[in-house]
Short mmCIF file of C-alpha atoms and ligand atoms in Angstrom, two decimals:
data_model
loop_
_atom_site.label_atom_id
_atom_site.label_comp_id
_atom_site.label_asym_id
_atom_site.label_seq_id
_atom_site.Cartn_x
_atom_site.Cartn_y
_atom_site.Cartn_z
CA MET A 863 -15.76 -58.23 64.99
CA THR A 864 -14.54 -54.63 64.84
CA LYS A 865 -10.85 -54.35 65.79
CA SER A 866 -10.64 -52.15 68.89
CA LEU A 867 -8.95 -48.76 69.05
CA ALA A 868 -9.78 -48.32 72.73
CA ASN A 869 -6.06 -48.53 73.59
CA PHE A 870 -4.92 -46.12 70.88
CA THR A 871 -3.32 -43.30 72.84
CA GLY A 872 -2.25 -40.75 70.20
CA ARG A 873 -3.94 -37.40 69.64
CA MET A 874 -5.22 -37.11 66.07
CA LEU A 875 -5.80 -33.99 63.96
CA LEU A 876 -7.75 -34.39 60.72
CA VAL A 877 -7.14 -31.61 58.21
CA GLY A 878 -10.09 -31.99 55.86
CA CYS A 879 -12.82 -34.37 56.90
CA GLY A 880 -15.23 -34.95 54.02
CA ASN A 881 -16.41 -38.20 52.44
CA MET A 882 -13.25 -40.29 52.78
CA ALA A 883 -11.62 -39.02 55.99
CA GLY A 884 -15.13 -38.85 57.50
CA ALA A 885 -15.72 -42.53 56.63
CA MET A 886 -12.40 -43.44 58.30
CA LEU A 887 -13.19 -41.35 61.36
CA ASP A 888 -16.68 -42.80 61.76
CA ARG A 889 -15.24 -46.31 61.62
CA TRP A 890 -12.49 -45.38 64.12
CA LEU A 891 -15.08 -43.99 66.53
CA GLN A 892 -17.12 -47.18 66.13
CA ALA A 893 -13.93 -49.13 66.92
CA GLY A 894 -13.51 -47.26 70.21
CA LEU A 895 -11.27 -44.28 69.34
CA ASP A 896 -11.69 -41.68 72.07
CA PRO A 897 -13.40 -38.63 70.45
CA SER A 898 -11.73 -36.26 72.91
CA ALA A 899 -8.36 -37.27 71.37
CA VAL A 900 -9.51 -36.11 67.92
CA ALA A 901 -9.79 -32.63 66.41
CA ILE A 902 -10.92 -31.56 62.93
CA VAL A 903 -9.71 -28.57 60.93
CA ASP A 904 -12.22 -28.17 58.11
CA PRO A 905 -14.42 -25.13 57.50
CA PHE A 906 -17.31 -27.31 56.27
CA ALA A 907 -17.02 -30.69 58.06
CA GLN A 908 -20.11 -32.35 59.46
CA PRO A 909 -19.99 -31.92 63.28
CA ARG A 910 -19.35 -35.06 65.33
CA ALA A 911 -20.14 -35.32 69.06
CA GLY A 912 -17.20 -34.88 71.43
CA ILE A 913 -14.77 -33.76 68.71
CA GLY A 914 -13.31 -30.25 68.49
CA HIS A 915 -14.05 -28.55 65.15
CA PHE A 916 -11.96 -25.66 63.87
CA GLY A 917 -12.17 -23.56 60.71
CA SER A 918 -8.41 -23.25 60.33
CA THR A 919 -5.12 -24.60 61.67
CA ALA A 920 -4.51 -21.20 63.33
CA ASP A 921 -7.84 -21.51 65.25
CA TRP A 922 -6.91 -25.04 66.37
CA LYS A 923 -3.47 -23.89 67.52
CA ALA A 924 -4.91 -20.85 69.32
CA ALA A 925 -7.25 -23.18 71.23
CA GLY A 926 -4.19 -25.08 72.55
CA GLY A 927 -4.35 -27.84 69.94
CA ALA A 928 -1.65 -30.51 70.01
CA ALA A 929 -1.35 -33.73 68.00
CA ASP A 930 0.79 -36.83 67.60
CA TRP A 931 -0.86 -37.80 64.30
CA ILE A 932 -1.98 -35.36 61.61
CA MET A 933 -3.92 -36.75 58.65
CA LEU A 934 -4.37 -34.77 55.45
CA GLY A 935 -7.90 -35.48 54.16
CA MET A 936 -8.60 -32.47 51.92
CA LYS A 937 -8.22 -32.48 48.12
CA PRO A 938 -4.73 -32.73 46.58
CA GLN A 939 -5.34 -29.35 44.90
CA GLN A 940 -5.42 -27.75 48.40
CA LEU A 941 -2.02 -29.03 49.48
CA GLY A 942 -0.21 -25.74 48.80
CA GLU A 943 -2.49 -23.57 50.97
CA VAL A 944 -2.76 -26.21 53.72
CA ALA A 945 0.99 -26.86 53.87
CA ALA A 946 1.74 -23.14 54.20
CA ASP A 947 -0.11 -23.07 57.58
CA LEU A 948 0.60 -26.60 58.70
CA ALA A 949 4.28 -27.23 57.93
CA PRO A 950 5.62 -25.15 60.86
CA ILE A 951 3.44 -27.23 63.21
CA VAL A 952 4.59 -30.59 61.81
CA THR A 953 7.66 -31.18 63.98
CA ASP A 954 9.78 -34.29 64.52
CA ASP A 955 7.37 -35.84 67.04
CA ILE A 956 4.45 -35.88 64.57
CA HIS A 957 3.40 -38.65 62.19
CA LEU A 958 2.06 -37.06 59.02
CA LEU A 959 -0.53 -39.25 57.32
CA SER A 960 -1.92 -38.45 53.87
CA ILE A 961 -4.80 -39.94 51.89
CA LEU A 962 -4.31 -37.49 49.00
CA ALA A 963 -4.51 -39.06 45.55
CA GLY A 964 -1.36 -38.51 43.50
CA VAL A 965 0.73 -36.75 46.16
CA SER A 966 3.86 -38.89 46.60
CA LEU A 967 5.94 -39.58 49.69
CA ALA A 968 8.68 -37.40 48.16
CA ASP A 969 6.15 -34.54 47.78
CA LEU A 970 5.08 -34.98 51.42
CA ALA A 971 8.70 -35.04 52.59
CA GLN A 972 9.35 -31.84 50.65
CA ARG A 973 6.30 -30.09 52.16
CA PHE A 974 6.72 -31.50 55.68
CA PRO A 975 10.45 -32.19 56.02
CA ASP A 976 10.50 -32.20 59.83
CA ALA A 977 7.78 -34.84 60.36
CA ARG A 978 8.85 -37.95 62.28
CA ALA A 979 7.37 -39.97 59.42
CA GLN A 980 5.41 -39.38 56.24
CA VAL A 981 2.83 -42.11 55.73
CA ARG A 982 0.87 -42.34 52.47
CA ILE A 983 -2.38 -44.25 52.84
CA LEU A 984 -4.74 -45.05 50.02
CA PRO A 985 -8.04 -46.09 51.58
CA ASN A 986 -11.41 -46.63 49.98
CA LEU A 987 -14.96 -45.75 50.90
CA ALA A 988 -15.87 -49.24 52.12
CA ALA A 989 -13.72 -48.37 55.17
CA ARG A 990 -16.99 -46.95 56.50
CA ILE A 991 -18.19 -50.51 57.17
CA GLY A 992 -14.76 -52.06 57.83
CA ALA A 993 -14.67 -53.64 54.36
CA GLY A 994 -12.21 -51.25 52.75
CA VAL A 995 -8.71 -51.70 51.37
CA SER A 996 -5.88 -49.46 52.59
CA ALA A 997 -2.58 -49.50 50.73
CA VAL A 998 0.22 -47.96 52.79
CA ALA A 999 3.80 -46.84 52.22
CA SER A 1000 5.97 -44.65 54.41
CA LEU A 1001 9.19 -42.74 54.93
CA GLY A 1002 10.91 -42.20 58.28
CA ASP A 1003 10.11 -43.70 61.66
CA SER A 1004 6.53 -44.63 60.85
CA ASP A 1005 5.70 -46.82 63.89
CA ALA A 1006 4.24 -49.51 61.62
CA ALA A 1007 2.48 -51.29 64.50
CA ALA A 1008 0.52 -48.16 65.42
CA VAL A 1009 -0.30 -47.46 61.74
CA ASP A 1010 -1.55 -51.05 61.39
CA ALA A 1011 -3.66 -50.67 64.54
CA LEU A 1012 -5.27 -47.55 63.04
CA LEU A 1013 -5.93 -49.15 59.66
CA ALA A 1014 -7.08 -52.59 60.88
CA PRO A 1015 -10.66 -51.52 61.72
CA LEU A 1016 -11.02 -50.16 58.17
CA GLY A 1017 -10.53 -53.55 56.44
CA THR A 1018 -7.67 -55.14 54.48
CA ILE A 1019 -4.20 -53.55 54.73
CA VAL A 1020 -1.70 -53.86 51.88
CA ALA A 1021 1.80 -52.67 52.84
CA LEU A 1022 3.82 -51.49 49.83
CA ALA A 1023 7.64 -51.32 49.93
CA ASP A 1024 7.47 -47.84 48.34
CA ASP A 1025 4.84 -45.71 46.63
CA MET A 1026 5.92 -46.36 43.02
CA THR A 1027 2.65 -48.17 42.21
CA MET A 1028 0.41 -46.03 44.40
CA ASP A 1029 -1.21 -44.09 41.51
CA LEU A 1030 -2.29 -47.39 39.95
CA VAL A 1031 -3.49 -48.67 43.33
CA THR A 1032 -5.40 -45.39 43.77
CA ALA A 1033 -7.25 -46.13 40.55
CA PHE A 1034 -7.66 -49.83 41.31
CA THR A 1035 -8.87 -49.82 44.91
CA GLY A 1036 -9.45 -46.12 45.70
CA SER A 1037 -11.59 -45.30 42.67
CA GLY A 1038 -12.56 -48.98 42.35
CA PRO A 1039 -15.77 -48.83 44.40
CA ALA A 1040 -17.13 -46.14 42.06
CA PHE A 1041 -16.36 -48.32 39.03
CA VAL A 1042 -18.13 -51.26 40.70
CA PHE A 1043 -21.13 -49.07 41.59
CA ARG A 1044 -21.29 -47.96 37.93
CA LEU A 1045 -21.18 -51.59 36.75
CA ILE A 1046 -24.02 -52.49 39.11
CA GLU A 1047 -26.00 -49.44 38.03
CA SER A 1048 -25.51 -50.36 34.36
CA TYR A 1049 -26.42 -54.02 35.00
CA ALA A 1050 -29.64 -52.87 36.68
CA ALA A 1051 -30.37 -50.43 33.85
CA ALA A 1052 -29.94 -53.25 31.31
CA GLY A 1053 -32.35 -55.40 33.32
CA GLU A 1054 -34.81 -52.51 33.30
CA ARG A 1055 -34.49 -52.09 29.54
CA LEU A 1056 -35.37 -55.77 29.13
CA GLY A 1057 -38.44 -55.59 31.39
CA LEU A 1058 -37.59 -55.59 35.13
CA SER A 1059 -39.03 -52.89 37.37
CA PRO A 1060 -36.42 -50.32 38.58
CA ASP A 1061 -36.68 -51.54 42.21
CA ASP A 1062 -36.36 -55.22 41.31
CA ALA A 1063 -33.51 -54.53 38.89
CA LEU A 1064 -31.37 -52.71 41.51
CA LYS A 1065 -32.22 -55.18 44.28
CA LEU A 1066 -31.39 -58.20 42.10
CA ALA A 1067 -28.23 -56.59 40.69
CA THR A 1068 -26.95 -55.68 44.18
CA ALA A 1069 -27.63 -59.17 45.54
CA THR A 1070 -26.04 -60.83 42.50
CA PHE A 1071 -22.80 -58.78 42.68
CA GLY A 1072 -22.70 -59.11 46.49
CA GLY A 1073 -23.29 -62.86 46.45
CA ALA A 1074 -20.77 -63.49 43.66
CA THR A 1075 -17.97 -61.50 45.36
CA ALA A 1076 -18.71 -63.10 48.74
CA LEU A 1077 -18.55 -66.59 47.15
CA LEU A 1078 -15.32 -65.72 45.35
CA ALA A 1079 -13.71 -64.50 48.59
CA GLU A 1080 -14.99 -67.35 50.77
CA SER A 1081 -14.44 -70.26 48.38
CA GLY A 1082 -10.82 -69.39 47.58
CA GLU A 1083 -11.52 -70.57 44.02
CA LYS A 1084 -10.36 -68.63 40.97
CA PRO A 1085 -13.01 -66.63 39.04
CA GLY A 1086 -12.59 -68.93 36.02
CA ALA A 1087 -13.35 -72.04 38.12
CA LEU A 1088 -16.54 -70.45 39.43
CA ILE A 1089 -17.56 -69.30 35.94
CA ALA A 1090 -17.29 -72.94 34.83
CA GLN A 1091 -19.66 -73.92 37.66
CA VAL A 1092 -22.29 -71.42 36.45
CA ALA A 1093 -21.98 -71.81 32.67
CA SER A 1094 -23.47 -75.03 31.33
CA LYS A 1095 -22.25 -76.04 27.88
CA GLY A 1096 -24.64 -74.54 25.34
CA GLY A 1097 -26.64 -72.88 28.12
CA THR A 1098 -27.83 -69.36 28.92
CA THR A 1099 -24.66 -68.14 30.68
CA GLN A 1100 -22.42 -69.14 27.76
CA ALA A 1101 -24.66 -67.18 25.40
CA GLY A 1102 -24.11 -64.07 27.54
CA LEU A 1103 -20.37 -64.70 28.05
CA ASP A 1104 -19.90 -64.93 24.28
CA VAL A 1105 -21.10 -61.32 24.03
CA LEU A 1106 -19.09 -60.14 27.07
CA ASP A 1107 -15.88 -61.74 25.78
CA SER A 1108 -16.14 -60.77 22.12
CA ASP A 1109 -13.02 -59.11 20.64
CA GLY A 1110 -11.46 -58.56 24.09
CA GLN A 1111 -13.55 -55.40 24.37
CA LEU A 1112 -14.18 -55.72 28.11
CA ALA A 1113 -10.47 -56.12 28.92
CA ALA A 1114 -9.59 -53.16 26.69
CA LEU A 1115 -12.30 -51.00 28.24
CA LEU A 1116 -11.22 -51.76 31.82
CA THR A 1117 -7.55 -51.16 30.96
CA ASN A 1118 -8.48 -47.76 29.53
CA VAL A 1119 -10.57 -46.95 32.63
CA LEU A 1120 -7.68 -47.73 34.99
CA ARG A 1121 -5.14 -45.94 32.79
CA ALA A 1122 -7.23 -42.76 32.77
CA ALA A 1123 -7.71 -42.82 36.54
CA ARG A 1124 -4.02 -43.61 37.19
CA ASP A 1125 -2.84 -40.82 34.89
CA ARG A 1126 -5.17 -38.31 36.53
CA GLY A 1127 -3.39 -39.08 39.82
CA ARG A 1128 -0.13 -37.96 38.20
CA GLU A 1129 -1.79 -34.74 37.00
CA LEU A 1130 -3.18 -34.07 40.49
CA ALA A 1131 0.33 -34.48 41.89
CA ASP A 1132 1.59 -31.84 39.43
CA ILE A 1133 -1.19 -29.48 40.52
CA ALA A 1134 -0.44 -30.15 44.21
CA ARG A 1135 3.24 -29.33 43.56
CA GLY A 1136 2.26 -26.14 41.77
CA ASP A 1137 3.74 -27.48 38.50
CA ALA A 1138 0.47 -27.34 36.50
N1 NAI B 2471 -13.56 -40.27 48.22
C1 NAI B 2471 -12.83 -41.40 48.14
O1 NAI B 2471 -13.37 -42.51 47.97
C2 NAI B 2471 -11.33 -41.33 48.28
C3 NAI B 2471 -10.67 -40.12 48.44
N2 NAI B 2471 -9.32 -40.07 48.60
C4 NAI B 2471 -8.65 -38.79 48.84
O2 NAI B 2471 -9.27 -38.21 49.98
C5 NAI B 2471 -9.21 -36.80 49.88
C6 NAI B 2471 -10.59 -36.20 50.15
O3 NAI B 2471 -11.49 -36.67 49.19
P1 NAI B 2471 -13.06 -36.66 49.51
O4 NAI B 2471 -13.27 -37.03 50.93
O5 NAI B 2471 -13.68 -37.44 48.44
O6 NAI B 2471 -13.38 -35.11 49.29
P2 NAI B 2471 -14.45 -34.20 50.05
O7 NAI B 2471 -14.66 -33.01 49.18
O8 NAI B 2471 -15.62 -35.01 50.47
O9 NAI B 2471 -13.66 -33.75 51.38
C7 NAI B 2471 -12.68 -32.75 51.38
C8 NAI B 2471 -12.84 -31.94 52.65
O10 NAI B 2471 -11.78 -31.00 52.73
C9 NAI B 2471 -12.31 -29.80 53.28
N3 NAI B 2471 -11.43 -28.68 53.01
C10 NAI B 2471 -11.41 -27.88 51.91
N4 NAI B 2471 -10.43 -26.95 52.04
C11 NAI B 2471 -9.83 -27.19 53.23
C12 NAI B 2471 -8.75 -26.56 53.93
N5 NAI B 2471 -8.08 -25.53 53.41
N6 NAI B 2471 -8.42 -27.06 55.16
C13 NAI B 2471 -9.07 -28.11 55.68
N7 NAI B 2471 -10.10 -28.74 55.05
C14 NAI B 2471 -10.46 -28.28 53.85
C15 NAI B 2471 -13.69 -29.68 52.67
O11 NAI B 2471 -14.52 -28.81 53.44
C16 NAI B 2471 -14.15 -31.13 52.68
O12 NAI B 2471 -14.88 -31.44 53.87
C17 NAI B 2471 -8.68 -36.46 48.50
O13 NAI B 2471 -7.34 -36.05 48.63
C18 NAI B 2471 -8.81 -37.76 47.73
O14 NAI B 2471 -7.79 -37.90 46.77
C19 NAI B 2471 -8.55 -41.21 48.64
C20 NAI B 2471 -9.14 -42.44 48.48
C21 NAI B 2471 -10.57 -42.59 48.25
O1 LIG B 2472 -11.62 -39.46 42.72
C1 LIG B 2472 -10.62 -39.18 43.39
O2 LIG B 2472 -9.77 -38.37 42.96
C2 LIG B 2472 -10.41 -39.84 44.73
C3 LIG B 2472 -9.17 -40.68 44.77
C4 LIG B 2472 -9.62 -42.10 44.78
C5 LIG B 2472 -11.05 -42.01 44.97
N1 LIG B 2472 -11.47 -40.77 44.99
#
C-alpha cells in the first residue's frame, strides 16, 4: 500500500523537475501530497494539474511564492546559476533538499549557508512506482521524521551517517537501474541472435529478471544458494555459468562500470563548484 502524504503540511518548491524529480513528484501526488502546496521552477517542466509552474525563481517569488522545503532537481552543472538566484531565498526556516549527483553536503552548505538543514538524497527512477532506493545524509536540523515521511512512498530508505560514500551509492543505486536495463536489453539481444523473435526475447528477459529478483528478495536466501537450486550438476545452467564466470571477467567488468560512474560524480562536483 502506498504510504500516505495526506498529512504532510510543508510547502514544497521543486527547482528543476525533469525525469527524476518528476518521478518523485508523481509518486508523492499519488501518495496524497496536496498539489496546491507544491510549486515548480523549471522553464521546460511538464505541466501538472493544480501545481504552480514558474520559469524562474524570480517569477515564483514575484507571485508570492513561499516554501518550507526546496528541492534541487536540475543538473549538477546548473548549480552555479541556480544558487545565484536561490541562495538569498534559502533562509534558516527552509530545508534544502538536493538530488544532484556529485554535489556534496559541504558544497550545499557553502552555496546555501543559511538553510535550516542541507539534505542530500540519492533516489532512483523506480521511485515512480514506489520501488526505488533513496540514500540520505544531512547537515543541520534536518527533521529526520519529516524527511522519512517524504521518502517512504518512494521505496526503500537508506540513512547514511555522512555522505562520504554517496558518489559510489549514486553509481550503485542511482545509475543502477540503467545498468540493469542494459543487461536485460543485452540478454534479450542475445536471445534474438540465437533465434527468438524480438518481442518474445524482451518479454522473456523482463519476466526472467523480474521473477529472479522478486524470488531473491522474498526468499531471503543468498544468490549463491538460489543458483545452486537452478544449476543441476552437469546440466544446462552450469554450462552457461562456466562461460559467465570465466577468468573473473564479469566481476572485473562490473567493478570498472561502477568505478567510472562513481568517478564521474566527482567530476560533476568539480564542475558544479566551478573548479573544472
Ligand atoms: N535520472 C535519474 O535516474 C537520477 C537523477 N539524479 C539527479 O537528478 C537531477 C536531474 O536529473 P534528470 O531528472 O535525469 O535530468 P532532466 O534533464 O530530466 O531534468 C532536469 C530539469 O532541470 C530543468 N532545468 C534546467 N535548467 C534549470 C534552471 N536553471 N532552473 C530550474 N530548472 C532547470 C530542465 O528543464 C529539466 O526539466 C540531476 O542532478 C541528477 O544527478 C539523481 C538520481 C537518479
Ligand atoms: O546519470 C546521472 O548523472 C544521474 C545520476 C544517477 C542517475 N542519473
